[in-house]
Coordinates of C-alpha atoms and ligand atoms in Angstrom, one line a residue:
X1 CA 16.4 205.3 162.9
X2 CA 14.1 207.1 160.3
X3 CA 15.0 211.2 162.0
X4 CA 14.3 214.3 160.3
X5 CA 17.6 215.6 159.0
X6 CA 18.4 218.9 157.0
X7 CA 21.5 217.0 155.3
X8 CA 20.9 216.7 152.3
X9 CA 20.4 213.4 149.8
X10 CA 21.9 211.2 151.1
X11 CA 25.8 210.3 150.2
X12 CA 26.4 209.6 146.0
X13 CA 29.1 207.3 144.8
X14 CA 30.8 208.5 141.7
X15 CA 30.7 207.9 138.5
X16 CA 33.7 205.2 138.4
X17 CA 32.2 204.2 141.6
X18 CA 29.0 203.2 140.0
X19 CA 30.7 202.1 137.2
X20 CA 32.2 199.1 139.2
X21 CA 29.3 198.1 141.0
X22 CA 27.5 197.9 137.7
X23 CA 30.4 195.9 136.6
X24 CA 31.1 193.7 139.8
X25 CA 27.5 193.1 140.7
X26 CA 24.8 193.6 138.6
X27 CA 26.3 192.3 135.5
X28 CA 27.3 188.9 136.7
X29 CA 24.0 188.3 138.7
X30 CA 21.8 189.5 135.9
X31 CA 24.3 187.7 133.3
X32 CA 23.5 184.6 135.6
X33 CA 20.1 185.0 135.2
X34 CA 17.4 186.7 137.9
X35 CA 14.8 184.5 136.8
X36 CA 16.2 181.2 135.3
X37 CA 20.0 180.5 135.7
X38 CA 22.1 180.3 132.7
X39 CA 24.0 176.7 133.6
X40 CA 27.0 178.5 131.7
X41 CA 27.1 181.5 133.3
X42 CA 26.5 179.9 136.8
X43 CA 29.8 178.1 136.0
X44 CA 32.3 180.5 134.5
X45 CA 30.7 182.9 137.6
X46 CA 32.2 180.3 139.6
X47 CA 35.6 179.8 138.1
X48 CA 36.0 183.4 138.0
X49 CA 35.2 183.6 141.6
X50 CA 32.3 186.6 140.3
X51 CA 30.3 186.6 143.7
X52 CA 33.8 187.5 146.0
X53 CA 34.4 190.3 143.8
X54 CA 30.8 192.1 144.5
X55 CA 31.0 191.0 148.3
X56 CA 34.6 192.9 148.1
X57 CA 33.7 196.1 146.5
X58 CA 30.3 196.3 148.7
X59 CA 32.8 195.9 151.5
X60 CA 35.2 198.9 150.0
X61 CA 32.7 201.7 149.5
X62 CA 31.2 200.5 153.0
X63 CA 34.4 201.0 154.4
X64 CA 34.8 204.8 152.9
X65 CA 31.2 205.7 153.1
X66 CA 30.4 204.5 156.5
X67 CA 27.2 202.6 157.4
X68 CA 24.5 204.6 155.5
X69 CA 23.1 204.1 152.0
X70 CA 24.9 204.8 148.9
X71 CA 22.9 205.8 146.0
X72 CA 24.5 205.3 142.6
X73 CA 25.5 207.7 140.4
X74 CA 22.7 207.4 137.3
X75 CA 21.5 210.4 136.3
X76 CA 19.8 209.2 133.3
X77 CA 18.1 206.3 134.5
X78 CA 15.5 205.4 138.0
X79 CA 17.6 206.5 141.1
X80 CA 19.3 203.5 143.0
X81 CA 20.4 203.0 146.1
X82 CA 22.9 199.9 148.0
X83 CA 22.7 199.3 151.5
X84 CA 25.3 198.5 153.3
X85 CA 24.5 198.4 157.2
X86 CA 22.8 195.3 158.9
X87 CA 20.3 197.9 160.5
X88 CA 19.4 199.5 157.4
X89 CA 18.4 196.1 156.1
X90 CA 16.1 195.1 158.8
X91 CA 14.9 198.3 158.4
X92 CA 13.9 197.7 155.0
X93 CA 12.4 194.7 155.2
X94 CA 10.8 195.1 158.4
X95 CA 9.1 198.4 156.7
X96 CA 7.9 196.6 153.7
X97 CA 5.8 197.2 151.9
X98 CA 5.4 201.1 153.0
X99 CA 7.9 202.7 152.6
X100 CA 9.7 200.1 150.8
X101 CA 7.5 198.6 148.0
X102 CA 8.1 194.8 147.2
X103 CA 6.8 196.2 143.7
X104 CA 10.2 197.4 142.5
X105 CA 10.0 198.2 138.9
X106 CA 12.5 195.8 137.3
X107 CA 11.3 193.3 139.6
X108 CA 7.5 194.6 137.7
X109 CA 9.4 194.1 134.3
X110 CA 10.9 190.8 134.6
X111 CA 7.8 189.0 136.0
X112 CA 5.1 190.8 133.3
X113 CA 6.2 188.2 131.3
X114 CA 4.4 185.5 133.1
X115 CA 2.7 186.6 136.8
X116 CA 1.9 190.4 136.0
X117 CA -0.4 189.7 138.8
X118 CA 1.9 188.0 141.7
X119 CA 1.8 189.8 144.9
X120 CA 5.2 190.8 145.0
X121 CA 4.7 193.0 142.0
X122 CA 1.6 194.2 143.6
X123 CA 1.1 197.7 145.5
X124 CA -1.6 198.3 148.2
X125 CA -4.8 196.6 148.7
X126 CA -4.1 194.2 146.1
X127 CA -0.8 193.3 147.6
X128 CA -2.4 192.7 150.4
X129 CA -5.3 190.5 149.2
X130 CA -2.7 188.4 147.1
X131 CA -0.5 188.4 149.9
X132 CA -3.0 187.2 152.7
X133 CA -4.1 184.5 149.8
X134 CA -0.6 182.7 149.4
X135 CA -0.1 183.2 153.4
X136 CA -3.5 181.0 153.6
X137 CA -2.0 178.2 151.3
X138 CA 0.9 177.9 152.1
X139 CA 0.2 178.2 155.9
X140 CA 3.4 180.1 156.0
X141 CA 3.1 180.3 160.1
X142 CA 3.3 176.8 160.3
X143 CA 6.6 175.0 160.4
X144 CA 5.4 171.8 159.3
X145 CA 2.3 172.3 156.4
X146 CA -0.9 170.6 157.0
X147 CA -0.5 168.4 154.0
X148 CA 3.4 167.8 155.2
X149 CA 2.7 163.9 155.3
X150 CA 1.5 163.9 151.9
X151 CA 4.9 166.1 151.0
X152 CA 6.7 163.8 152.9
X153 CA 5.1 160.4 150.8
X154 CA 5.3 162.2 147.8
X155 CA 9.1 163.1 148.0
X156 CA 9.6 159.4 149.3
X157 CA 8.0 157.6 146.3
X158 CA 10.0 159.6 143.9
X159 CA 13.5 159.6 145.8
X160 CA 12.6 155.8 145.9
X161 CA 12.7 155.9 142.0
X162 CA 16.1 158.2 141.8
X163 CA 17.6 155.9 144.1
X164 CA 16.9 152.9 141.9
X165 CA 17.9 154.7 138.9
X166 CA 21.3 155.2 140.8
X167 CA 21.5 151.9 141.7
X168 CA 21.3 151.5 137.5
X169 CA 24.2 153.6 137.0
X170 CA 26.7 152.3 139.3
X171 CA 26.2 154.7 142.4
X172 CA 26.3 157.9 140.1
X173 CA 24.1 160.7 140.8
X174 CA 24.6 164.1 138.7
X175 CA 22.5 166.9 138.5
X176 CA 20.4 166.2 135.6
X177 CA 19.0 163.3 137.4
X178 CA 18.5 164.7 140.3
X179 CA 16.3 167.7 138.4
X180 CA 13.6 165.5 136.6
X181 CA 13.2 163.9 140.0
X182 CA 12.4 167.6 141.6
X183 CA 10.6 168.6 138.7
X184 CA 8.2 165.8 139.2
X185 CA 8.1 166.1 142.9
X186 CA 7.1 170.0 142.5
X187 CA 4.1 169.2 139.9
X188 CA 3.0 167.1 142.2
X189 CA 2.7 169.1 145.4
X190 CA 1.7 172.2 143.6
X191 CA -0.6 170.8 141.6
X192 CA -1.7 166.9 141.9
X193 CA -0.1 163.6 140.9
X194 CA -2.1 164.0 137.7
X195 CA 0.5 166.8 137.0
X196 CA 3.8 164.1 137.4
X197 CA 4.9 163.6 133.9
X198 CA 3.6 167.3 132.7
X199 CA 6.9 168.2 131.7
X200 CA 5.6 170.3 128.9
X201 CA 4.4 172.6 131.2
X202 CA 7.6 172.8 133.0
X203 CA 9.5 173.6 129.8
X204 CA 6.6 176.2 129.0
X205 CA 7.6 178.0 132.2
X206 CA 11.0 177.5 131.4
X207 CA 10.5 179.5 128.2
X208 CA 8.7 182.4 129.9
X209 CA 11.4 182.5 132.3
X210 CA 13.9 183.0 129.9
X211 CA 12.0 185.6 128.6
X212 CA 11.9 187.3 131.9
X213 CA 15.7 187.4 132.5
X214 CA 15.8 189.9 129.7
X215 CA 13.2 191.9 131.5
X216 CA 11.8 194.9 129.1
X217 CA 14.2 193.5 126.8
X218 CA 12.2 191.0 125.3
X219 CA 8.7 191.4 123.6
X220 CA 7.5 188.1 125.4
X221 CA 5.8 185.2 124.6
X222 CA 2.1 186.0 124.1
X223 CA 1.5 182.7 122.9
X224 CA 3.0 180.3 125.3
X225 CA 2.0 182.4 128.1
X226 CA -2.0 181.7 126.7
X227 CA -1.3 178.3 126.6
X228 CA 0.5 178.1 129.5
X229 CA -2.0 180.0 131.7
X230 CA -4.5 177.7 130.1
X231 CA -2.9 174.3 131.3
X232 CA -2.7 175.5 134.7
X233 CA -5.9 176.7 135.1
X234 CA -6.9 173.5 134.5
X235 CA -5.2 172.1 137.2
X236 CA -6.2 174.4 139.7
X237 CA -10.1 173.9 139.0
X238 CA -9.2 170.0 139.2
X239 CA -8.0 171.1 142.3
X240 CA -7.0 167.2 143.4
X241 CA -6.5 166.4 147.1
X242 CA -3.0 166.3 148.8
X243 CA -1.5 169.5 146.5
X244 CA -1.2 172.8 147.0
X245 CA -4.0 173.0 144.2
X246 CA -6.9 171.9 146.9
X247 CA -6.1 174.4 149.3
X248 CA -6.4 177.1 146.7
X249 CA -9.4 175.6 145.4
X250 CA -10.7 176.1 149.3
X251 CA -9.3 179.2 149.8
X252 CA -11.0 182.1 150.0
X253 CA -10.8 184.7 146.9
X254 CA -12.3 187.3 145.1
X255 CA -11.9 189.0 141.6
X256 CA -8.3 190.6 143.0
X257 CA -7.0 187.6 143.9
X258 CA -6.2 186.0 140.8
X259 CA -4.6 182.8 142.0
X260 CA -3.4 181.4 138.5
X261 CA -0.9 184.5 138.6
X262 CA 0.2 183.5 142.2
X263 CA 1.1 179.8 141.7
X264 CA 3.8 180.5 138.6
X265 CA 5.8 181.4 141.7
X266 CA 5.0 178.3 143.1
X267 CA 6.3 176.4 140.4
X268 CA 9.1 178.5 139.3
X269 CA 10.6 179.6 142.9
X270 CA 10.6 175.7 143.7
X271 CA 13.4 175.8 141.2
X272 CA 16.1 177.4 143.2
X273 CA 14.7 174.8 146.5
X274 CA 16.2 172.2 144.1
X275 CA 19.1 173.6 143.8
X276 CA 20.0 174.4 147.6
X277 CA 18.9 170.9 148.0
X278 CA 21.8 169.1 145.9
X279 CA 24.4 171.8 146.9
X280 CA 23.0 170.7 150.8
X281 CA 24.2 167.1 149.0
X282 CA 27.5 168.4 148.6
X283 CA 27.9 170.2 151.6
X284 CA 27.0 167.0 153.7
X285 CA 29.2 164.6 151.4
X286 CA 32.2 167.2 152.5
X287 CA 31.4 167.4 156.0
X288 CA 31.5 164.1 157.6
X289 CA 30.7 165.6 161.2
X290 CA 27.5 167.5 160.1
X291 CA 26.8 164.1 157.6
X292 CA 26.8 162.0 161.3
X293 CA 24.7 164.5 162.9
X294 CA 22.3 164.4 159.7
X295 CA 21.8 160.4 160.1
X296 CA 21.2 160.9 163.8
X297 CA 18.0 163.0 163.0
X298 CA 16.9 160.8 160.3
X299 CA 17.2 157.1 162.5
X300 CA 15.3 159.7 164.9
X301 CA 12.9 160.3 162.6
X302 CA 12.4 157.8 160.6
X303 CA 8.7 156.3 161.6
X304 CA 6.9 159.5 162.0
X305 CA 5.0 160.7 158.6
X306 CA 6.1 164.5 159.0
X307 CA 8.7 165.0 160.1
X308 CA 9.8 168.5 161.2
X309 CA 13.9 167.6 160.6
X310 CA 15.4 170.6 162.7
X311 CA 19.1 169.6 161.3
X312 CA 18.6 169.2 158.0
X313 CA 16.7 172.5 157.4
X314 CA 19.8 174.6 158.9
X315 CA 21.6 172.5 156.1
X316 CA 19.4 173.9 153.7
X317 CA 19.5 177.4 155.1
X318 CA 23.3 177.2 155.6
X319 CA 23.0 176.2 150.9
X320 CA 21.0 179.4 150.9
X321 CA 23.2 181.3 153.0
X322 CA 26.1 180.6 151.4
X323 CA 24.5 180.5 147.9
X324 CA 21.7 182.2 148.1
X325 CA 19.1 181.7 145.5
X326 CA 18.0 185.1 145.7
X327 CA 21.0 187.4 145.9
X328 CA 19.2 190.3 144.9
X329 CA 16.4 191.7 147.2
X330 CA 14.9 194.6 146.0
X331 CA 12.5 197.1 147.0
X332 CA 11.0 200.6 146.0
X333 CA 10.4 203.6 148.1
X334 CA 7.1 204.9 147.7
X335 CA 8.1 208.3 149.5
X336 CA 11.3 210.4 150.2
X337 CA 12.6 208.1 153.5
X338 CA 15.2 209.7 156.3
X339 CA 18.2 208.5 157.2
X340 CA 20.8 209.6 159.6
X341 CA 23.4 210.5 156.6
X342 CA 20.5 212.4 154.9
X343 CA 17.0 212.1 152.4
X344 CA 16.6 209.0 149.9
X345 CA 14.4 210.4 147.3
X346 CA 11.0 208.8 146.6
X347 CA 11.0 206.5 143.4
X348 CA 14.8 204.7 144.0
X349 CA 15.7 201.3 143.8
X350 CA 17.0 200.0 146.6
X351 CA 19.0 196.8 146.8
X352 CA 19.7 194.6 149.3
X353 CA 22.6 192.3 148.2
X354 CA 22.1 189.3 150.2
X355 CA 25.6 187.6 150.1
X356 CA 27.5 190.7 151.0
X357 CA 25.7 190.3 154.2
X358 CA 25.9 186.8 154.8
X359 CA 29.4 186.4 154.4
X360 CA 30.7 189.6 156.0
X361 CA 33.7 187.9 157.8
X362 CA 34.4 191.2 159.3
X363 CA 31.5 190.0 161.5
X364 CA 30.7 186.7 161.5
X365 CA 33.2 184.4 162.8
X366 CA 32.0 181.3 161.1
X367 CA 30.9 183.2 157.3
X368 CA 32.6 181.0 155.0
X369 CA 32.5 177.8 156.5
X370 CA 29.2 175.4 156.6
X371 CA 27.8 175.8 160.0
X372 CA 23.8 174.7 160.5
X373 CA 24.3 175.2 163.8
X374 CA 24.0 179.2 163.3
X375 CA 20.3 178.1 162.4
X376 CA 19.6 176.7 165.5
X377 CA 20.8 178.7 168.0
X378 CA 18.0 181.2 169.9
X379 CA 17.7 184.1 167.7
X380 CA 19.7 182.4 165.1
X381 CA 21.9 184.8 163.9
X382 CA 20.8 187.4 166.4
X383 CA 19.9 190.9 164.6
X384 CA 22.0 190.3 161.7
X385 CA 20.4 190.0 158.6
X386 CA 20.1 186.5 157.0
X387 CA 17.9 187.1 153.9
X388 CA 17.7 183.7 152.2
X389 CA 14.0 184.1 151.7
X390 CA 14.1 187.8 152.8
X391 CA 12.7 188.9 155.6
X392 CA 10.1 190.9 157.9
X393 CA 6.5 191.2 156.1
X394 CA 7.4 190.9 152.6
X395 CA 9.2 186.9 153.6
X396 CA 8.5 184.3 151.3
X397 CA 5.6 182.7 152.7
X398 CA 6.4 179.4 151.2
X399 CA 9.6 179.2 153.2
X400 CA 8.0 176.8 155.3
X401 CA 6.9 174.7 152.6
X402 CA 10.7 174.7 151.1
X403 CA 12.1 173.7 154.2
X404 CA 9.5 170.3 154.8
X405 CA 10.0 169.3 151.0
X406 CA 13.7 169.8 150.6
X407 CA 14.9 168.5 154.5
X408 CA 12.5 165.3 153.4
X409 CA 14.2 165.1 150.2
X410 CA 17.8 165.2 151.8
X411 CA 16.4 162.4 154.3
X412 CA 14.7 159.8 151.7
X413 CA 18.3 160.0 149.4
X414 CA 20.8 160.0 153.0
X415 CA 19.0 157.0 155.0
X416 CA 20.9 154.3 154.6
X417 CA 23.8 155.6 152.1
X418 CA 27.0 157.4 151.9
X419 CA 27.9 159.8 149.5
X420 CA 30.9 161.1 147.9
X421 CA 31.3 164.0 145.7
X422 CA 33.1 162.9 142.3
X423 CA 35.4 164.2 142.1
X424 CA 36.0 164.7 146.1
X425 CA 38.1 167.8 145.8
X426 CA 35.2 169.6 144.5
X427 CA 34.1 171.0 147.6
X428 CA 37.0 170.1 150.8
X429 CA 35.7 171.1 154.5
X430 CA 39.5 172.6 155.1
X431 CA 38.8 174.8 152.8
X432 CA 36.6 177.9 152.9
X433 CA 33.2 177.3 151.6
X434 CA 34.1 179.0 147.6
X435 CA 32.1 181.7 146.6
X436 CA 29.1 180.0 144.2
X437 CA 29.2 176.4 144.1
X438 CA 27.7 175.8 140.6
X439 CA 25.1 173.2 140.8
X440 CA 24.6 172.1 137.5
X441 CA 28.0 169.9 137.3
X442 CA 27.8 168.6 140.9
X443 CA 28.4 164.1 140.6
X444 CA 28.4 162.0 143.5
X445 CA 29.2 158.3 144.0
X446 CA 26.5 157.3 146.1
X447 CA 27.1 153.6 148.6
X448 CA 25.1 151.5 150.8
X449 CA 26.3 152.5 154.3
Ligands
HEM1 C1 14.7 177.9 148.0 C2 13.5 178.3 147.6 C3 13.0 179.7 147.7 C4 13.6 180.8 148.1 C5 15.1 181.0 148.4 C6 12.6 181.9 148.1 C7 12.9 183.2 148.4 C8 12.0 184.2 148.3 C9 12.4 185.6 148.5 C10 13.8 186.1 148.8 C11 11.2 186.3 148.3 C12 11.1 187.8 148.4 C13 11.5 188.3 147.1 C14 11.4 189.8 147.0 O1 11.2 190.5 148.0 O2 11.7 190.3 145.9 C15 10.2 185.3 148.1 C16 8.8 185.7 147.8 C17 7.9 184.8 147.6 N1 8.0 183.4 147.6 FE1 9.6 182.4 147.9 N2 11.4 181.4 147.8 C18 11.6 180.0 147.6 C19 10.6 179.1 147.2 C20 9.3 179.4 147.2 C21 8.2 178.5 147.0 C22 8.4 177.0 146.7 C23 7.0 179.1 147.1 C24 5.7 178.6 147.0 C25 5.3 177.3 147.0 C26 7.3 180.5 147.3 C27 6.4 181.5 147.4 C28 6.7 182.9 147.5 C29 5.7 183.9 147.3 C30 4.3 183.7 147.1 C31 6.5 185.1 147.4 C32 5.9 186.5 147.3 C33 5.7 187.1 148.7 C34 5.2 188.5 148.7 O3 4.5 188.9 147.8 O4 5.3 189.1 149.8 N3 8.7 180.7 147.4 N4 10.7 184.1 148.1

């Protein structure tokens, strides 16, 4: 893949070129918010149908540039490149983090404001000590997590309480329910049931992430990010059995480590596992074939205390595909690279837009419909690249831990019920899956079955 070649940089889109792709795909993602979403944005980005528009013009310079990577026309600012062939992404995440830095520089920006420290912003051998630490706690090469029975109770007990607050409101579940729920399930496995009703230090991290969707943009929050560090250092030394906060207390670490810069990312990236959760909801509610096949799996599973739930995390994965949470993956070259169409220089941006490649229905015969069997075939999608949590050694090592909370999560608020999205239309199985399905005003009527 990587040849020597006397070609030249490699092929340049033009100015008008650029000028699109600013418009069609960095503006509405970064107007969305990288860090935190903007509720508003998210839904006039769906209305507008924002997300086809990038997929299409990624398609359209693919189609007159041919496979190779397109660098953008931006003389005055860091070079950038898109990639627009399935090999060149594998590539790039398989040869992470050298050649291709996870430490991109606006990625280095956004995340200053609260985890300057965080592996993924990290470079050499203090990448690789901050990376080996989160691998350790998160056991992120096991598909069910040691404490995966304590998930499991944790996620019951408080679906228990959502359920009865449904009950409350005459079978009506919307979104902002549903999120102090997840809120207080996520204190709780990242940092002890002593952490439940700590919303403050939610809304803290709230406020820092804000901060961080304007990147350099904003001055920051020197205060809040004090007080904030503060609170959850507290936490961590408490370090109470059956979180994510023992296991760092046992973990190994040394003075690069800095684990009260890794968990933020905890916290914060369990965010977007909310949201793939409910839009799982809504997928399930409009598909009562995969909602059948869901109950089977649950009555399966129902007596054992963790649960792997093979069904229900491809319906979580097929959320993510279809919306993923991180549309954006981005990495740095730390060199000039090769390529068959020619030299990337050292220093560029290079992006990886994740839903132009999972739902390319040039190539994938099922891309805009909801299909969890693609997750469960051998090889899953076979070579193509399916980047929900990206992919090769730079993959979200907590992916594992996602998959056990939210497929527990979908189980504890299924068994036993029916739900309906209200209004039904919203999301129709005959239809093609639309391009964002904005979480924030998803309802259901929820019934006993
Ligand atoms: C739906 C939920 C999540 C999604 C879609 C997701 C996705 C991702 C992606 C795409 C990356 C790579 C980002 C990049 O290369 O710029 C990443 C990195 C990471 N994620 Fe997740 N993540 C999720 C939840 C979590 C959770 C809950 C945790 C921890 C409990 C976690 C821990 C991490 C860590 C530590 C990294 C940095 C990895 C590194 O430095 O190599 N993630 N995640």
């Amino acid at each position: 893949m990587s040849k020597e070649t006397d070609k030249g940089t490699v092929p340049t889109a033009s100015v008008a070129e650029t000028l699109a792709v600013m418009g069609d795909v960095f503006v509405p993602n970064i107007a969305k918010g990288v860090i935190i979403r903007r509720p508003k944005v998210v839904g006039m980005a769906e209305k507008l149908g924002l997300d086809k528009r990038a997929i299409q013009r990624l398609q359209k310079l693919n189609e007159k540039y041919g496979s190779g990577p397109l660098m953008l026309n931006t003389p005055n600012s860091k070079p950038m490149a898109l990639i627009l062939d399935p090999d060149d992404a594998n590539r790039v995440l398989n040869e992470t983090p050298e050649p291709f830095a996870t430490a991109e520089w606006a990625k280095r920006k956004a995340l200053e404001h609260f985890e300057p420290d965080m592996a993924l912003v990290s470079h050499g051998p203090e990448r690789a000590e901050r990376r080996r630490f989160n691998e350790e706690v998160l056991q992120s090469e096991c598909p069910v997590h040691g404490l995966g029975a304590r998930f499991a109770q944790v996620v019951e007990q408080e679906a228990n309480d959502l359920l009865a607050l449904v009950e409350q409101y005459d079978g009506k579940l919307d979104w902002d329910m549903f999120e102090s729920t997840w809120n207080r399930v996520v204190r709780r496995v990242v940092l002890g049931d002593s952490a439940r009703d700590d919303q403050q230090l939610t809304e803290m991290l709230e406020k820092l992430r804000s901060a961080a969707n304007w990147a350099f943009f904003h001055p920051g929050h020197d205060r809040v990010k004090d007080d904030f560090h503060e609170r959850l250092c507290a936490y961590l030394k408490r370090g109470e059995e059956g979180s994510l906060a023992a296991e760092i207390a046992r973990a190994q670490t040394n003075e690069i480590t800095q684990p009260e810069h890794q968990v933020p990312q905890y916290l914060f990236a369990f965010d977007p596992a909310g949201m793939a959760t409910f839009r799982a909801l809504a997928l399930l509610a409009a598909h009562p074939d995969q909602a059948e096949r869901a109950q089977g799996e649950i009555a399966e599973n129902s007596d054992k205390p963790a649960p792997k739930l093979d069904y229900l995390r491809a319906c979580v994965l097929e959320s993510l595909r279809l919306w993923p949470t991180t549309p954006m993956v981005l990495r740095q070259t730390t060199e000039a690279t090769q390529w068959e169409s020619g030299t990337m220089p050292a220093e560029t941006s290079v992006l990886l837009l994740a839903p132009y490649f999972h739902r390319d229905e040039r190539v994938l015969k099922n891309a805009n419909l909801f299909d969890p069997d693609l997750w469960l075939q051998p090889g899953e999608a076979g070579n193509w690249p399916m980047m929900p949590f990206s992919g090769g050694p730079g993959i979200c090592p907590g992916r594992r831990v996602v998959l056990t909370v939210t497929s527990n999560m979908l189980a504890k608020l299924l068994q036993g019920r029916a739900y309906q999205l209200d209004p039904p239309e919203r999301l129709l199985s005959s239809k093609p899956m639309p391009p964002l399905l904005n979480n924030y005003d998803l309802a259901f009527k929820v019934d006993n079955r």
